[in-house]
């Protein structure tokens, strides 16, 4: 997917246009295309929307981050390889 799998999934999940998600990712990381979205960027996207998120590494739960104020229903879960989702 050349690094675009995560933005497409976020766009569908959050019901936000793909170009809006990509622009938001670009604010935090400029080199994500082709290698994947860095995990800290996904955390920022979830936090901005008040969503808790769960990070998995090698199929085991690595970290759960609760939103300070939960603004949206649901939870964002993602798997990481290295520093990218």
PDB file of C-alpha atoms in Angstrom:
ATOM      1  CA  UNK A   1       0.000   0.000   0.000  1.00  0.00           C
ATOM      2  CA  UNK A   2       3.050   2.275  -0.137  1.00  0.00           C
ATOM      3  CA  UNK A   3       2.428   3.786   3.290  1.00  0.00           C
ATOM      4  CA  UNK A   4      -1.178   4.746   2.584  1.00  0.00           C
ATOM      5  CA  UNK A   5      -2.953   1.863   4.323  1.00  0.00           C
ATOM      6  CA  UNK A   6      -3.224   3.631   7.698  1.00  0.00           C
ATOM      7  CA  UNK A   7      -4.484   6.957   6.289  1.00  0.00           C
ATOM      8  CA  UNK A   8      -7.161   5.134   4.288  1.00  0.00           C
ATOM      9  CA  UNK A   9      -8.293   3.195   7.341  1.00  0.00           C
ATOM     10  CA  UNK A  10      -8.311   6.325   9.530  1.00  0.00           C
ATOM     11  CA  UNK A  11     -10.298   8.185   6.895  1.00  0.00           C
ATOM     12  CA  UNK A  12     -12.956   5.466   6.852  1.00  0.00           C
ATOM     13  CA  UNK A  13     -13.056   4.988  10.618  1.00  0.00           C
ATOM     14  CA  UNK A  14     -13.200   8.680  11.510  1.00  0.00           C
ATOM     15  CA  UNK A  15     -15.361   9.629   8.528  1.00  0.00           C
ATOM     16  CA  UNK A  16     -12.862  12.308   7.524  1.00  0.00           C
ATOM     17  CA  UNK A  17     -11.723  12.860   3.914  1.00  0.00           C
ATOM     18  CA  UNK A  18      -8.459  11.099   3.047  1.00  0.00           C
ATOM     19  CA  UNK A  19      -6.721  14.340   2.047  1.00  0.00           C
ATOM     20  CA  UNK A  20      -7.577  15.817   5.463  1.00  0.00           C
ATOM     21  CA  UNK A  21      -6.040  12.833   7.268  1.00  0.00           C
ATOM     22  CA  UNK A  22      -2.939  12.948   5.061  1.00  0.00           C
ATOM     23  CA  UNK A  23      -2.536  16.689   5.740  1.00  0.00           C
ATOM     24  CA  UNK A  24      -2.822  16.030   9.472  1.00  0.00           C
ATOM     25  CA  UNK A  25      -0.146  13.319   9.249  1.00  0.00           C
ATOM     26  CA  UNK A  26       2.074  15.694   7.235  1.00  0.00           C
ATOM     27  CA  UNK A  27       1.998  18.190  10.140  1.00  0.00           C
ATOM     28  CA  UNK A  28       3.777  15.667  12.360  1.00  0.00           C
ATOM     29  CA  UNK A  29       5.864  13.605   9.904  1.00  0.00           C
ATOM     30  CA  UNK A  30       6.959  14.434   6.390  1.00  0.00           C
ATOM     31  CA  UNK A  31       8.649  11.151   5.496  1.00  0.00           C
ATOM     32  CA  UNK A  32       5.804   8.698   6.167  1.00  0.00           C
ATOM     33  CA  UNK A  33       4.853   7.934   2.578  1.00  0.00           C
ATOM     34  CA  UNK A  34       6.314   4.630   1.470  1.00  0.00           C
ATOM     35  CA  UNK A  35       7.334   3.560   4.986  1.00  0.00           C
ATOM     36  CA  UNK A  36       4.152   3.940   7.006  1.00  0.00           C
ATOM     37  CA  UNK A  37       2.729   6.301   9.592  1.00  0.00           C
ATOM     38  CA  UNK A  38       4.830   6.719  12.752  1.00  0.00           C
ATOM     39  CA  UNK A  39       3.095   5.558  15.914  1.00  0.00           C
ATOM     40  CA  UNK A  40       3.407   8.948  17.636  1.00  0.00           C
ATOM     41  CA  UNK A  41       1.346  10.490  14.829  1.00  0.00           C
ATOM     42  CA  UNK A  42      -1.473   7.977  15.281  1.00  0.00           C
ATOM     43  CA  UNK A  43      -1.427   8.753  19.000  1.00  0.00           C
ATOM     44  CA  UNK A  44      -1.774  12.479  18.227  1.00  0.00           C
ATOM     45  CA  UNK A  45      -4.659  11.878  15.815  1.00  0.00           C
ATOM     46  CA  UNK A  46      -6.479   9.791  18.437  1.00  0.00           C
ATOM     47  CA  UNK A  47      -5.797  12.305  21.219  1.00  0.00           C
ATOM     48  CA  UNK A  48      -7.040  15.204  19.114  1.00  0.00           C
ATOM     49  CA  UNK A  49     -10.362  13.404  18.748  1.00  0.00           C
ATOM     50  CA  UNK A  50     -10.564  12.275  22.359  1.00  0.00           C
ATOM     51  CA  UNK A  51     -10.255   8.606  21.458  1.00  0.00           C
ATOM     52  CA  UNK A  52      -8.492   6.028  23.607  1.00  0.00           C
ATOM     53  CA  UNK A  53      -6.096   3.901  21.615  1.00  0.00           C
ATOM     54  CA  UNK A  54      -4.414   0.544  22.006  1.00  0.00           C
ATOM     55  CA  UNK A  55      -1.052  -0.247  20.487  1.00  0.00           C
ATOM     56  CA  UNK A  56      -0.068  -3.830  19.669  1.00  0.00           C
ATOM     57  CA  UNK A  57       3.443  -5.069  19.043  1.00  0.00           C
ATOM     58  CA  UNK A  58       4.058  -8.566  17.693  1.00  0.00           C
ATOM     59  CA  UNK A  59       0.385  -9.456  18.293  1.00  0.00           C
ATOM     60  CA  UNK A  60       0.590  -8.687  22.020  1.00  0.00           C
ATOM     61  CA  UNK A  61      -0.909  -5.648  23.680  1.00  0.00           C
ATOM     62  CA  UNK A  62       1.906  -3.187  24.205  1.00  0.00           C
ATOM     63  CA  UNK A  63       0.213  -0.079  25.555  1.00  0.00           C
ATOM     64  CA  UNK A  64      -3.239   1.349  26.285  1.00  0.00           C
ATOM     65  CA  UNK A  65      -3.630   5.109  26.242  1.00  0.00           C
ATOM     66  CA  UNK A  66      -6.823   6.545  27.661  1.00  0.00           C
ATOM     67  CA  UNK A  67      -8.179   9.808  26.338  1.00  0.00           C
ATOM     68  CA  UNK A  68      -8.239  12.647  28.879  1.00  0.00           C
ATOM     69  CA  UNK A  69     -11.770  13.436  27.795  1.00  0.00           C
ATOM     70  CA  UNK A  70     -13.451  10.891  25.577  1.00  0.00           C
ATOM     71  CA  UNK A  71     -15.107  12.831  22.783  1.00  0.00           C
ATOM     72  CA  UNK A  72     -15.838  10.001  20.374  1.00  0.00           C
ATOM     73  CA  UNK A  73     -17.167   6.525  20.903  1.00  0.00           C
ATOM     74  CA  UNK A  74     -14.900   3.631  20.167  1.00  0.00           C
ATOM     75  CA  UNK A  75     -11.237   2.952  20.465  1.00  0.00           C
ATOM     76  CA  UNK A  76      -8.443   3.150  17.924  1.00  0.00           C
ATOM     77  CA  UNK A  77      -6.315  -0.022  17.883  1.00  0.00           C
ATOM     78  CA  UNK A  78      -3.281  -0.571  15.702  1.00  0.00           C
ATOM     79  CA  UNK A  79      -0.343  -2.907  15.244  1.00  0.00           C
ATOM     80  CA  UNK A  80       3.208  -1.649  15.021  1.00  0.00           C
ATOM     81  CA  UNK A  81       6.315  -2.867  13.299  1.00  0.00           C
ATOM     82  CA  UNK A  82       9.332  -0.946  14.470  1.00  0.00           C
ATOM     83  CA  UNK A  83       8.130   2.635  14.876  1.00  0.00           C
ATOM     84  CA  UNK A  84       5.442   2.514  12.197  1.00  0.00           C
ATOM     85  CA  UNK A  85       1.888   1.232  12.043  1.00  0.00           C
TER      86      UNK A  85
END
